[in-house]
Coordinates of C-alpha atoms (C1' of nucleotides) in Angstrom, one line a residue:
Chain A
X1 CA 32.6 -29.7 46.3
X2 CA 33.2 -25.8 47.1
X3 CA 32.5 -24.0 44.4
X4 CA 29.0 -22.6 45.8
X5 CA 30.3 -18.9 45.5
X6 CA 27.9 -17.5 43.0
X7 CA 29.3 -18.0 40.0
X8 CA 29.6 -14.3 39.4
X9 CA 29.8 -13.1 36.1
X10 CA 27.7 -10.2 34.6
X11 CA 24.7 -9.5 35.8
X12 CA 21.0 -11.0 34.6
X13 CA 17.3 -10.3 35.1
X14 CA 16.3 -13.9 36.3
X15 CA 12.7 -13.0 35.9
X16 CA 13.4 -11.9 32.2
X17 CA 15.3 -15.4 31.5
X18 CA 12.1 -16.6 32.8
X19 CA 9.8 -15.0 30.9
X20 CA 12.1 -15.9 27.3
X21 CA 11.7 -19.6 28.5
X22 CA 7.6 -19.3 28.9
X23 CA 7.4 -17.7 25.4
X24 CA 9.9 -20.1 23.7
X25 CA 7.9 -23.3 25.7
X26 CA 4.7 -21.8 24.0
X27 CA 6.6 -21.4 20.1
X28 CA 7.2 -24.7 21.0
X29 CA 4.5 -26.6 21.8
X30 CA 1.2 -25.0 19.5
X31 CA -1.6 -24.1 21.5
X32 CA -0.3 -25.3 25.2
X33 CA -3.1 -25.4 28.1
X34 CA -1.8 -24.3 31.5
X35 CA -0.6 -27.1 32.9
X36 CA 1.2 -27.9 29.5
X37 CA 3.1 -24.7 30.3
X38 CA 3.8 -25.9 33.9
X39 CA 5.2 -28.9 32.7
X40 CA 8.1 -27.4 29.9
X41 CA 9.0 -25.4 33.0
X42 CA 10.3 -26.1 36.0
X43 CA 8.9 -23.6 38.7
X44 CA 5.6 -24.0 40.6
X45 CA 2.0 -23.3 39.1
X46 CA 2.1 -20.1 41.1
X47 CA 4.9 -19.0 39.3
X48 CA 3.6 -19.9 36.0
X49 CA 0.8 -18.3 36.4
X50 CA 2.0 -15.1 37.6
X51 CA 4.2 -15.1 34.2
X52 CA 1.6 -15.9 32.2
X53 CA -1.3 -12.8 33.4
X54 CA 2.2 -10.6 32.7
X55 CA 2.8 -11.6 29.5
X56 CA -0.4 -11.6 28.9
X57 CA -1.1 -8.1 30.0
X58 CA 1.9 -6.9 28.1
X59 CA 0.4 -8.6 24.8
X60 CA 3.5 -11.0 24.4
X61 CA 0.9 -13.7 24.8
X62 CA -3.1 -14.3 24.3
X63 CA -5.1 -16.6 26.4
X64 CA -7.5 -18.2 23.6
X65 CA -10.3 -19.9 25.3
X66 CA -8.3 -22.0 27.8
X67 CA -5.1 -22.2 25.7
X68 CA -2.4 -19.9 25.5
X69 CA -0.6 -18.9 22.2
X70 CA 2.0 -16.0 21.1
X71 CA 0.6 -12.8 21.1
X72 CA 0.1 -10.3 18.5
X73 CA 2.6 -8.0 19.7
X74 CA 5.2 -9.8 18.6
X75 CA 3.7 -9.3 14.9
X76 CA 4.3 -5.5 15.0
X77 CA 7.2 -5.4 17.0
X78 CA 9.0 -8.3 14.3
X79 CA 7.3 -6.1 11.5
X80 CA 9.3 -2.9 13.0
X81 CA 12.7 -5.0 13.4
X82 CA 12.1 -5.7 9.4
X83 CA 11.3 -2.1 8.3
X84 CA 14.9 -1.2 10.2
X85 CA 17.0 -3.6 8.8
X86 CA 18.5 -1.7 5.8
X87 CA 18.7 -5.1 3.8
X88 CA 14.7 -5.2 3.6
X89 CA 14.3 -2.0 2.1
X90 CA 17.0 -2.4 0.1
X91 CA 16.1 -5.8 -0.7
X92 CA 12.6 -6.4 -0.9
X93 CA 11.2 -5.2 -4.4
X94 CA 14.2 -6.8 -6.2
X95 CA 13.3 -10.5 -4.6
X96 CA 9.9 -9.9 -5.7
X97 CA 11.3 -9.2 -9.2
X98 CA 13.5 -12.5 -8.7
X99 CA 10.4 -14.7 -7.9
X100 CA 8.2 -13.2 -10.8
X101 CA 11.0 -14.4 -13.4
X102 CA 12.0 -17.6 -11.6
X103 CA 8.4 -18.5 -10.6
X104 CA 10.2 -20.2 -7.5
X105 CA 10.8 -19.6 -4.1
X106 CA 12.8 -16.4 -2.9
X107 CA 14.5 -15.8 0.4
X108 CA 16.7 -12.8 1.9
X109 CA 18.3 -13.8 4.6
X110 CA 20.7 -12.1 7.5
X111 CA 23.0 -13.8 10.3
X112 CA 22.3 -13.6 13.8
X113 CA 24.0 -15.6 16.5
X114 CA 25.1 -18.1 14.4
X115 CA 22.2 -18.3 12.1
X116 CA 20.5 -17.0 9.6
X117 CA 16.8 -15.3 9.6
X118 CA 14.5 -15.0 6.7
X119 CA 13.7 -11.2 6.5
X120 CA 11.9 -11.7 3.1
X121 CA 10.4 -14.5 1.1
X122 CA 8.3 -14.4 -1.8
X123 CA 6.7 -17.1 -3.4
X124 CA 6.6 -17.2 -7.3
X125 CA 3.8 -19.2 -9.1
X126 CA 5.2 -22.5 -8.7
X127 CA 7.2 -22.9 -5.9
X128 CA 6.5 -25.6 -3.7
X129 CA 6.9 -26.9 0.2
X130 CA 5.0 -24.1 1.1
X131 CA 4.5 -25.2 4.3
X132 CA 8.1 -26.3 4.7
X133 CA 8.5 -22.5 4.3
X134 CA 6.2 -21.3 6.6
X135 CA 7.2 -23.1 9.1
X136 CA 11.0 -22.7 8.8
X137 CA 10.9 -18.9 9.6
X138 CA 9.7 -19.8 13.0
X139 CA 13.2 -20.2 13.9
X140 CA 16.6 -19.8 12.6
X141 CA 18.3 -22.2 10.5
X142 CA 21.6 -23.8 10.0
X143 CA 24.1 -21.9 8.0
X144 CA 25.9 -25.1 6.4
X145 CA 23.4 -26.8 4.7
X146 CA 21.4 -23.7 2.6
X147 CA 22.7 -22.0 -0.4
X148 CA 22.5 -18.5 1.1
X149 CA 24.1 -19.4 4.4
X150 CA 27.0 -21.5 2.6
X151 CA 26.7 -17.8 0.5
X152 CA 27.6 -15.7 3.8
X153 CA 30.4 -18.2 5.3
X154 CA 32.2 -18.0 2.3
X155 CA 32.5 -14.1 3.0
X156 CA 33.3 -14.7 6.3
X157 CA 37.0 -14.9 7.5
X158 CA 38.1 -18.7 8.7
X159 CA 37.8 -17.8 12.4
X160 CA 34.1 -16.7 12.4
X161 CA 33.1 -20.0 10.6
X162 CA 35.4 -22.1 12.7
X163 CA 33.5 -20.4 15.8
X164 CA 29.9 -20.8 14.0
X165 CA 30.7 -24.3 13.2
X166 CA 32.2 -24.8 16.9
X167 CA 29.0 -23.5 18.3
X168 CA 26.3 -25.0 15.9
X169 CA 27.9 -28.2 14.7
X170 CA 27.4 -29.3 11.3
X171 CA 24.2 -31.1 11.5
X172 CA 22.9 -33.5 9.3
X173 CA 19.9 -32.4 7.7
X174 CA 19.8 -34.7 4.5
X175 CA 22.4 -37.7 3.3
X176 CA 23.9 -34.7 0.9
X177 CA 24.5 -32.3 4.2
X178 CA 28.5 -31.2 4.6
X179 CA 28.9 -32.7 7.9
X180 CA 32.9 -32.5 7.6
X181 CA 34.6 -29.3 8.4
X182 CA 37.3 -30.2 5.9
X183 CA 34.8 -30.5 3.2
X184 CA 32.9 -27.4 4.1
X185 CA 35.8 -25.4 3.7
X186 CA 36.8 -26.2 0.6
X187 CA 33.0 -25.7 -0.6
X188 CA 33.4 -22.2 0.6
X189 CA 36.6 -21.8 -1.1
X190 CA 34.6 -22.5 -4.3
X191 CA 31.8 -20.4 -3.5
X192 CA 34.3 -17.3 -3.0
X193 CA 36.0 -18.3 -6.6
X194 CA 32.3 -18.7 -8.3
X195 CA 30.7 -15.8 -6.5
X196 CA 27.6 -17.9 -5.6
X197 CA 26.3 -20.9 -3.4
X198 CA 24.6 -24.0 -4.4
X199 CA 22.5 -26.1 -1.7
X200 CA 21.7 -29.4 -3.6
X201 CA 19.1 -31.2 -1.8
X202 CA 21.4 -30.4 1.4
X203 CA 18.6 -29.0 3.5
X204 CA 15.5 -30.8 2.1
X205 CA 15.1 -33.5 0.2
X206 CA 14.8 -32.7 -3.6
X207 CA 15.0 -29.2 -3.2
X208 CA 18.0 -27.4 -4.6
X209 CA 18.8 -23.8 -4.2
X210 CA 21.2 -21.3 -5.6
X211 CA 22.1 -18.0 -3.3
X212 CA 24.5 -15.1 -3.6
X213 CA 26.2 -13.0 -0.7
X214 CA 25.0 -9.4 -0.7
X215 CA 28.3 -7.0 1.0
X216 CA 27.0 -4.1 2.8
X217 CA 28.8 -0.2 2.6
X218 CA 31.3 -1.2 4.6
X219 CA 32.4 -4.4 2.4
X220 CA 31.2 -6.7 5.0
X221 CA 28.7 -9.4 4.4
X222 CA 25.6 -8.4 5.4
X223 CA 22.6 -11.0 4.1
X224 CA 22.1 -13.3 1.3
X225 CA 19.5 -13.9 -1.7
X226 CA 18.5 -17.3 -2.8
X227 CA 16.1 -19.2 -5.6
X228 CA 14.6 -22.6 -4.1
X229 CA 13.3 -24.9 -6.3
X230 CA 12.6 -28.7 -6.8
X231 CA 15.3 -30.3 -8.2
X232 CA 13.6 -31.4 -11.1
X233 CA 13.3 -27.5 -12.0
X234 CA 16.9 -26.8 -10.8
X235 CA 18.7 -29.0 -13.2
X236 CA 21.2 -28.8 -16.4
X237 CA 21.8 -25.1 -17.7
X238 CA 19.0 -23.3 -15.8
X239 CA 20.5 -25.2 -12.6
X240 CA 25.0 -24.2 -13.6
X241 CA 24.4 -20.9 -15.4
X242 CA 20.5 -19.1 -15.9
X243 CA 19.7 -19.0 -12.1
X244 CA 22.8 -18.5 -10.6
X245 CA 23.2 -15.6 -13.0
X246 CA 19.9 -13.9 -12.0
X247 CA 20.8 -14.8 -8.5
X248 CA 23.9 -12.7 -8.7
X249 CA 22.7 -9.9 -10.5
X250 CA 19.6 -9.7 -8.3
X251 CA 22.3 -9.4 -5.5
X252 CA 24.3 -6.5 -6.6
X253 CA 21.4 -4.8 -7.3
X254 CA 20.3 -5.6 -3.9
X255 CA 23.9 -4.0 -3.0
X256 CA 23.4 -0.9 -5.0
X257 CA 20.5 0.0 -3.6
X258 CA 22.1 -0.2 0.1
X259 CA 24.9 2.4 -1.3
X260 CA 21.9 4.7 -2.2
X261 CA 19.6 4.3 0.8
X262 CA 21.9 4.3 3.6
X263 CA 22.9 7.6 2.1
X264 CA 19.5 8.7 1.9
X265 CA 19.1 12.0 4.3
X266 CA 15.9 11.8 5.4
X267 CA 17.1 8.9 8.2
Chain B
X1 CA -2.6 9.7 52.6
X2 CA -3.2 6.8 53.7
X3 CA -3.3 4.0 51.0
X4 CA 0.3 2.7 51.5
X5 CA -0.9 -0.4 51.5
X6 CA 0.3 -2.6 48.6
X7 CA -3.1 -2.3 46.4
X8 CA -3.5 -5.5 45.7
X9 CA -5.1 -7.0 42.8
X10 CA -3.5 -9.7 40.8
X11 CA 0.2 -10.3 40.9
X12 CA 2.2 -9.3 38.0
X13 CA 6.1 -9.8 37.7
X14 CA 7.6 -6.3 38.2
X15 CA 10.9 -7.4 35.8
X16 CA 9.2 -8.2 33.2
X17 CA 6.9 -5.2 32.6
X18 CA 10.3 -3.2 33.0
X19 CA 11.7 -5.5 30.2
X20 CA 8.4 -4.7 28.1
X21 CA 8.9 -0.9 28.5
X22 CA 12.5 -1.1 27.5
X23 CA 11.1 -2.9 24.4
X24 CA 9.4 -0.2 23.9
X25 CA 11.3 2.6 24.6
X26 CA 13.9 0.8 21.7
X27 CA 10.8 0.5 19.3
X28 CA 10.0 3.9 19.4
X29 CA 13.3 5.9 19.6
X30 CA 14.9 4.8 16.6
X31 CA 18.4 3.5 17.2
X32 CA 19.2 4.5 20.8
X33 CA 22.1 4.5 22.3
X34 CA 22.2 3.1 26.0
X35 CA 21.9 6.5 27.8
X36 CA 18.8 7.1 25.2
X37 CA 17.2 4.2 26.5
X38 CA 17.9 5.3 30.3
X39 CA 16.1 8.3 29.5
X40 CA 13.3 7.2 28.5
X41 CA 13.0 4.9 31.7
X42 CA 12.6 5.9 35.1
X43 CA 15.9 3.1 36.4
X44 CA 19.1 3.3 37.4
X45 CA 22.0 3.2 34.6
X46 CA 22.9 0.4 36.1
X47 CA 19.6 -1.4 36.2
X48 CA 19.0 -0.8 32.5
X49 CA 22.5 -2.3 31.9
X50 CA 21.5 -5.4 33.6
X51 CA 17.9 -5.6 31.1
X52 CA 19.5 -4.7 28.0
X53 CA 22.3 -7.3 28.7
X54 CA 19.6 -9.8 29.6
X55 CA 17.1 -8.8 26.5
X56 CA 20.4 -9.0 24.3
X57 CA 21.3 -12.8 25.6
X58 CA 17.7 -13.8 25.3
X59 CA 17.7 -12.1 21.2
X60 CA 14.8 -9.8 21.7
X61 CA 17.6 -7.2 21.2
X62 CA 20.8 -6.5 19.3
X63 CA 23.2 -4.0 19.8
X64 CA 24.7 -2.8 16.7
X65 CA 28.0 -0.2 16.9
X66 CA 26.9 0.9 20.2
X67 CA 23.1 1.2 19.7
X68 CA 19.9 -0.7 20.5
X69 CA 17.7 -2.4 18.0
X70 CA 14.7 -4.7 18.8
X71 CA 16.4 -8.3 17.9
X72 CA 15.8 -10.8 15.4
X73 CA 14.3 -12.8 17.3
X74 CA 11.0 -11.1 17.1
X75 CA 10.8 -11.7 13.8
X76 CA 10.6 -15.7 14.2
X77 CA 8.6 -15.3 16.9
X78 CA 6.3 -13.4 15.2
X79 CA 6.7 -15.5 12.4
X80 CA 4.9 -18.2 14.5
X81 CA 2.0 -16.2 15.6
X82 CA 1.1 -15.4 12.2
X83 CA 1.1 -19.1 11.2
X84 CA -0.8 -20.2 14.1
X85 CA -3.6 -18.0 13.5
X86 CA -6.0 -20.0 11.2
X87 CA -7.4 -16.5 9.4
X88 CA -3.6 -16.3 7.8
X89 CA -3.4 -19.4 6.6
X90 CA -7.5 -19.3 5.1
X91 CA -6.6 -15.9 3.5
X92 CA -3.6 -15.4 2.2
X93 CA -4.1 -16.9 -1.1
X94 CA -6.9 -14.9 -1.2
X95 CA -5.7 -11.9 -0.7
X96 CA -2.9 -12.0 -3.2
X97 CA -5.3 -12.3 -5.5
X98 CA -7.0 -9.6 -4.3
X99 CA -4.0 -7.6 -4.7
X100 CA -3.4 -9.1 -8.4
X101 CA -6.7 -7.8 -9.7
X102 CA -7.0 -4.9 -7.4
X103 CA -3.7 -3.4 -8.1
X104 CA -3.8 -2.0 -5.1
X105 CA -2.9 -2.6 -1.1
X106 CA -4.9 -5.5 0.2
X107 CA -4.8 -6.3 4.3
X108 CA -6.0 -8.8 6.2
X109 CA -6.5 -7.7 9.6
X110 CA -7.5 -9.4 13.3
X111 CA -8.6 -7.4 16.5
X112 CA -6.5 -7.5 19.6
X113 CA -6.9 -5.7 22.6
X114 CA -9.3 -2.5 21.4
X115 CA -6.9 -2.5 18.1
X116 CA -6.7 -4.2 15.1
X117 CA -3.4 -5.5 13.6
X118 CA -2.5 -6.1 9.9
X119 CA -1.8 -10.2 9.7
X120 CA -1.3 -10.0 6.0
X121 CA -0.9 -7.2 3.4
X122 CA -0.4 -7.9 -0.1
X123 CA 0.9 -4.8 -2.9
X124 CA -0.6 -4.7 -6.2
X125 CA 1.6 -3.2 -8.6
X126 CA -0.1 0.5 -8.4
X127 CA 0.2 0.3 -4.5
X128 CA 0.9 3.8 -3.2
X129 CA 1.9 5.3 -0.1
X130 CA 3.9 2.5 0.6
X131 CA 6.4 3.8 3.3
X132 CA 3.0 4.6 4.9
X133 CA 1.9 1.1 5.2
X134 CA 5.1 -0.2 6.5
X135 CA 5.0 1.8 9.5
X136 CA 1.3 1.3 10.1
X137 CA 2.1 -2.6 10.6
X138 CA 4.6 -1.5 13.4
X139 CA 2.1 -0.3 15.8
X140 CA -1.8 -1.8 16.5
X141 CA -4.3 0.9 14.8
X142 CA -7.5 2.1 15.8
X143 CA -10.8 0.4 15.0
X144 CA -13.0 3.7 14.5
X145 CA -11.0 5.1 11.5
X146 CA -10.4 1.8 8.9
X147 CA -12.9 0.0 6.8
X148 CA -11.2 -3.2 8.1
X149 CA -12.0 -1.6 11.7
X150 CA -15.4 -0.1 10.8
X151 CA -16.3 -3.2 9.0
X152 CA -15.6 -5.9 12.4
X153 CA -16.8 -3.1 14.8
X154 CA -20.2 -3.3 12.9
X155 CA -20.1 -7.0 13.7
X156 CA -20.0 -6.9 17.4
X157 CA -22.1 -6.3 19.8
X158 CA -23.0 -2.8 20.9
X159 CA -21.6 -3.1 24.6
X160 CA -18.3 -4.5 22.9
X161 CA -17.9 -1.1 20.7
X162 CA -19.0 0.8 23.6
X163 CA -15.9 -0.6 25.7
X164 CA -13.9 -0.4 22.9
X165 CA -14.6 3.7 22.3
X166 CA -14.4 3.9 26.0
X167 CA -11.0 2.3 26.4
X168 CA -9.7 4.0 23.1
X169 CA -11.6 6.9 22.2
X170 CA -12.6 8.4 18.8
X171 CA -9.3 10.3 17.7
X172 CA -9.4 12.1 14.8
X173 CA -6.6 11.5 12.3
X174 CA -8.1 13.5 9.5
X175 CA -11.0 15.9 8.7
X176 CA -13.4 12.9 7.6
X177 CA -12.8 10.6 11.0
X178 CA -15.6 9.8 12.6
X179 CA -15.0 11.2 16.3
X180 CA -18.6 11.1 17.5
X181 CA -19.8 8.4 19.1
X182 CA -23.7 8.6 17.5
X183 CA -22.2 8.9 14.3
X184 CA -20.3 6.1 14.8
X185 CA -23.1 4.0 15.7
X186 CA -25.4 5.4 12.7
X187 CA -22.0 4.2 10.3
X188 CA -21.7 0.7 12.0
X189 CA -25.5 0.4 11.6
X190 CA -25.4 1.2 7.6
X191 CA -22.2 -1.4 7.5
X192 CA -24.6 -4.6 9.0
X193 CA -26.9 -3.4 6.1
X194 CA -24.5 -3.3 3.0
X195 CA -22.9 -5.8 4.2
X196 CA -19.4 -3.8 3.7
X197 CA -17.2 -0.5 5.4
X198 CA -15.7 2.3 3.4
X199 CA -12.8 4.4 4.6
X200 CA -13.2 8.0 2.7
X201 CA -10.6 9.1 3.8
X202 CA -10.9 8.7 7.4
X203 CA -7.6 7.6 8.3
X204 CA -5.3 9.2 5.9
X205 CA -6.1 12.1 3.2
X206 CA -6.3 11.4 -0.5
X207 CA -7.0 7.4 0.6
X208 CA -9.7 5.2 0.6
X209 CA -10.8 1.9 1.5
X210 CA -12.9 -0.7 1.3
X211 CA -13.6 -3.2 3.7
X212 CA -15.4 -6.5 4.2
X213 CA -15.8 -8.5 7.8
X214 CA -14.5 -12.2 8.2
X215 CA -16.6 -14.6 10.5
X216 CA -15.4 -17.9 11.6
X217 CA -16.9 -21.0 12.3
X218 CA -18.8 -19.9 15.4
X219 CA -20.6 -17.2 13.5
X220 CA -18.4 -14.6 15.3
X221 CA -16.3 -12.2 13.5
X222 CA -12.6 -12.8 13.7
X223 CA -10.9 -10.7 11.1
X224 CA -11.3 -8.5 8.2
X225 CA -10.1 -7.6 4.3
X226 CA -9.7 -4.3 2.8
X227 CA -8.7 -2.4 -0.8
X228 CA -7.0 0.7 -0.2
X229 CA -6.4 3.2 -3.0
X230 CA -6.0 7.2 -3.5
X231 CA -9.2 8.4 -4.0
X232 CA -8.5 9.4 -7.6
X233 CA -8.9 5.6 -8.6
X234 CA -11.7 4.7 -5.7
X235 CA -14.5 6.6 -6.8
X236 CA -17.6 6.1 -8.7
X237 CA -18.6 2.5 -10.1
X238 CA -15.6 1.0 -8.6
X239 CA -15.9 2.8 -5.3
X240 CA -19.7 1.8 -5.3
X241 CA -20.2 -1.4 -6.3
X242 CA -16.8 -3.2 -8.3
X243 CA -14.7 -3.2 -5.5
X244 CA -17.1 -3.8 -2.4
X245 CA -18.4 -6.9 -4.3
X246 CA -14.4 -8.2 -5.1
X247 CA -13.6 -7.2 -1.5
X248 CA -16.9 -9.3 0.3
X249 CA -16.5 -12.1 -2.6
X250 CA -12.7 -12.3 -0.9
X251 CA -13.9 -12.2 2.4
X252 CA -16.6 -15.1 1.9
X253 CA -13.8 -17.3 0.3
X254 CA -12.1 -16.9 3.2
X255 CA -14.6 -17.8 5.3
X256 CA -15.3 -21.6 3.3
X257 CA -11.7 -21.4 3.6
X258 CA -11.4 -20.8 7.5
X259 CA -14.0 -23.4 7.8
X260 CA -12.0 -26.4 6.0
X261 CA -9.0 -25.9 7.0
X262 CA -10.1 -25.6 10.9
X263 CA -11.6 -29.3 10.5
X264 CA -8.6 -30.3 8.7
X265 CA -7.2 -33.8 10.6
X266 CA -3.9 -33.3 10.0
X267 CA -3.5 -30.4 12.8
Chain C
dC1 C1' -26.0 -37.5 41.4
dA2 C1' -22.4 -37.5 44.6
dA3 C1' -17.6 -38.1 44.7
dT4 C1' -13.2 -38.1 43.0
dC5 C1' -9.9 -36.1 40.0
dA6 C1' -7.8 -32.7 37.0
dT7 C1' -7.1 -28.1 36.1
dG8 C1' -6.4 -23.5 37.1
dT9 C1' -6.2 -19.4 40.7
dT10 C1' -5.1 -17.1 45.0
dT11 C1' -2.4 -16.2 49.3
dG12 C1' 1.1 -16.1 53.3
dT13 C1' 5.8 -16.2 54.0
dC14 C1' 10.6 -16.8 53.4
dT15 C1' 14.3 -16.2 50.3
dT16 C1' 16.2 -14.5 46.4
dT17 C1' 17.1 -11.0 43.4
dC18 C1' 16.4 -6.4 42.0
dT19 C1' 17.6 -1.8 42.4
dC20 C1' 20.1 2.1 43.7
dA21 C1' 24.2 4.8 44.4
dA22 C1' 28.5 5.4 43.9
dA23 C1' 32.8 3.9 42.3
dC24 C1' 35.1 2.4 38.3
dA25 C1' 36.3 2.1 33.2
dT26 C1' 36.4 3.7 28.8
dT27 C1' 36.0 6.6 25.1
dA28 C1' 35.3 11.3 23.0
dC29 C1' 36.6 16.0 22.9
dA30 C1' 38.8 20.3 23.7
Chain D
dT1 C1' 46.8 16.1 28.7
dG2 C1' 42.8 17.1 31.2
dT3 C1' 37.9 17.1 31.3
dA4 C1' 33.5 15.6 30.1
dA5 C1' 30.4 12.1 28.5
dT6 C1' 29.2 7.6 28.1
dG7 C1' 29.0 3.0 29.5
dT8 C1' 30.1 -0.9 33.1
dT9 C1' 30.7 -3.1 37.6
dT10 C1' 29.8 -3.8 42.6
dG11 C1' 28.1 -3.8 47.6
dA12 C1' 24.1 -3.9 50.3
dG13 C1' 19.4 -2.5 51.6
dA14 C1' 14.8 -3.0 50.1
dA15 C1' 11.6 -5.1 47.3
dA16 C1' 9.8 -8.6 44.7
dG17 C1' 9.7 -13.4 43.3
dA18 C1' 9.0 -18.3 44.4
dC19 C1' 7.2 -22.1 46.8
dA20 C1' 3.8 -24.7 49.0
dA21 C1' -0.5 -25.2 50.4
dA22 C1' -5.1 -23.9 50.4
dC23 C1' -8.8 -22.6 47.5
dA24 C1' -11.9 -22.7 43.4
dT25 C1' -13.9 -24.6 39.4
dG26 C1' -15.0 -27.9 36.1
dA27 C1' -14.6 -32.8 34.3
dT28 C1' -15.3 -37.5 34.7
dT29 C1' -16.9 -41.6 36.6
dG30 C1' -18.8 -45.1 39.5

DNA sequence: CAATCATGTTTGTCTTTCTCAAACATTACA
DNA sequence: TGTAATGTTTGAGAAAGACAAACATGATTG
């Protein structure tokens, strides 16, 4: 009944905290009116507003006719946080090459804060749940229930997962999601011993995937590649050996190419 | 000497313009360390502490052995502007295809604030001058100097350009740019005609483009598509007639495109 | 067509919180 | 080991943010 001292603790920019809340209340809700902003948050329209003509003005958000959205400056400013993460240089023609053969889906992903960010995608010919895809960049995803997350906990050391899976949980994304943190260790036991992940129909209905940890210069995990396909596709030999194959060797070229460009002098 | 007064205008929210500018500073210094980032702002150390460790919290930066990046969290959220504007979603298709027969880089571009920014960019296999285009999407690029640019300029109205060369000005990044604002208008004048924009190397030497307006349901123009390729394989026939009339065919898909999806019920 | 309501913008004022220095840590370097 | 460079914390004055209420502006409706 005491404890009104401040709370101390390092220091933060309120106004900043504020500002991340307006911009994830607008990612959130598509095309929010004023008073739809107003209502996620819970200051006074005066407030609001006052964020808003900032943001604005600093091109973090656009004001189309009446409604507000995300603005375009977070396009080149994302596009420069790709071009200087080493893994996208290093990664991005060889997940091209893995979607030509595979004609499926192909994702490089990195872990952040518990986890993971597509980098890269490319689409072969067929893949499918485009919009699926689209729409699961907006925001990071689960590490437990995709084959190139399961890829990078496997590479992790027990305490990292334990304090992802403390953190995150082990949601339920499908009836084939690990959801027991017995279980999920001894599928990452297996994932070190094979070298790859497998994701059956753990994050999406009928979609299976096969993804391979890609170790940086320093030996460390640093990001993951991954086929995605319909099950129906993913199946029998092309499912145990053809894919997981390419999926491995697309890796360690991936890694390869890290050697050689971190070295590179002209950075 | 005497305008102490607080000069009014609209309210903004000091904190998080300083935020914006440390954003900044970190996107253009590659890698700073903390005192790099004090440098380039006039704070306190210990202000900038207190921003970073906020920005860092919030995701729109990482620190990485000691040193600043932008954070990954820009990517997602850029991620979702890209996907909620309807030109993306209308063109992409398009423009990989583009790309596929081209050969050669295709963007898809939208104005913002006096500058146009690259939505979409596809690379057919002959791409060139790719490290180039990479950093280009980093940063919004002038209007005056692109056949995307050139191509939406001639679209607007003439008090719209006028602000536009007011606010930006004609800079010249090569011998061929148009820095003269006559000139400019003559150029815009033959684009409404033809119907498309070329870039001879106004923007970069030994490149050229070709570029084709996007309007949207309204009538208005809301984005363009361009070919770029060294000169060497953009002249003659193709640079004449083949690859205006692939590049306008593209950007009147798009347009039937842009027009069905934006009455699509399901959004 | 007036009147009411919903939505968005501005302003005065009090309170909160930023910001600066300066002190304090921590790490590099000689 | 001592000195410098870099990064982090803290106390307190000054500045800026937040609220509420008033003000505009457009919709909607009786």
């Amino acid at each position: 009944m005491d404890d009104s001292r401040p709370a101390d603790g390092p220091r933060r920019i309120k106004s900043v905290q504020t500002a991340s809340e307006i911009l994830a209340a607008i990612q959130r809700r598509p095309d929010p009116t004023f008073s739809d902003v107003c209502d996620e948050l819970d200051a006074s329209k005066g407030t609001v507003h006052t964020y808003l003509a900032t943001l604005e003005e600093e091109g973090f958000v656009a004001k189309v006719d009446g409604r507000y959205r995300l603005g375009l400056r977070l396009v080149t400013m994302g596009e420069t946080v790709r071009n200087e993460t080493p893994l996208y240089r290093a990664g991005q023609l060889e997940v091209d090459k893995l979607a030509d053969t595979t004609n499926e889906y192909v994702h490089l992903t990195v872990v952040s804060r518990g986890k993971e960010v597509t980098i890269y995608e490319s689409r072969g010919d067929n893949a499918v749940a485009t919009d699926y895809h689209l729409r699961m960049r907006e925001a990071p995803q689960y590490l437990h229930c995709t084959a190139t997350g399961k890829a990078m906990l496997g590479h992790f050391d027990d305490d990292r997962v334990r304090d992802i899976i403390d953190d995150q949980g082990l949601v339920e994304q499908t009836d084939n999601t690990i959801s027991d943190t017995d279980r999920l260790f001894d599928e990452l036991e297996r994932i070190r011993e094979r070298g790859y992940a497998v994701n059956d129909e753990e994050e999406l209905r009928g979609m299976r995937s096969i993804g391979a940890p890609i170790r940086g210069v320093d030996g460390d995990v640093c990001g993951a590649v991954s086929v995605t396909a319909p099950t129906s596709r993913l199946s029998g030999d092309r499912f145990r050996s053809e894919i997981p194959e390419l999926v491995m060797q697309a890796a360690n070229i991936i890694e390869v190419n890290l050697e050689t460009t971190t070295f590179d002098p002209s950075r």
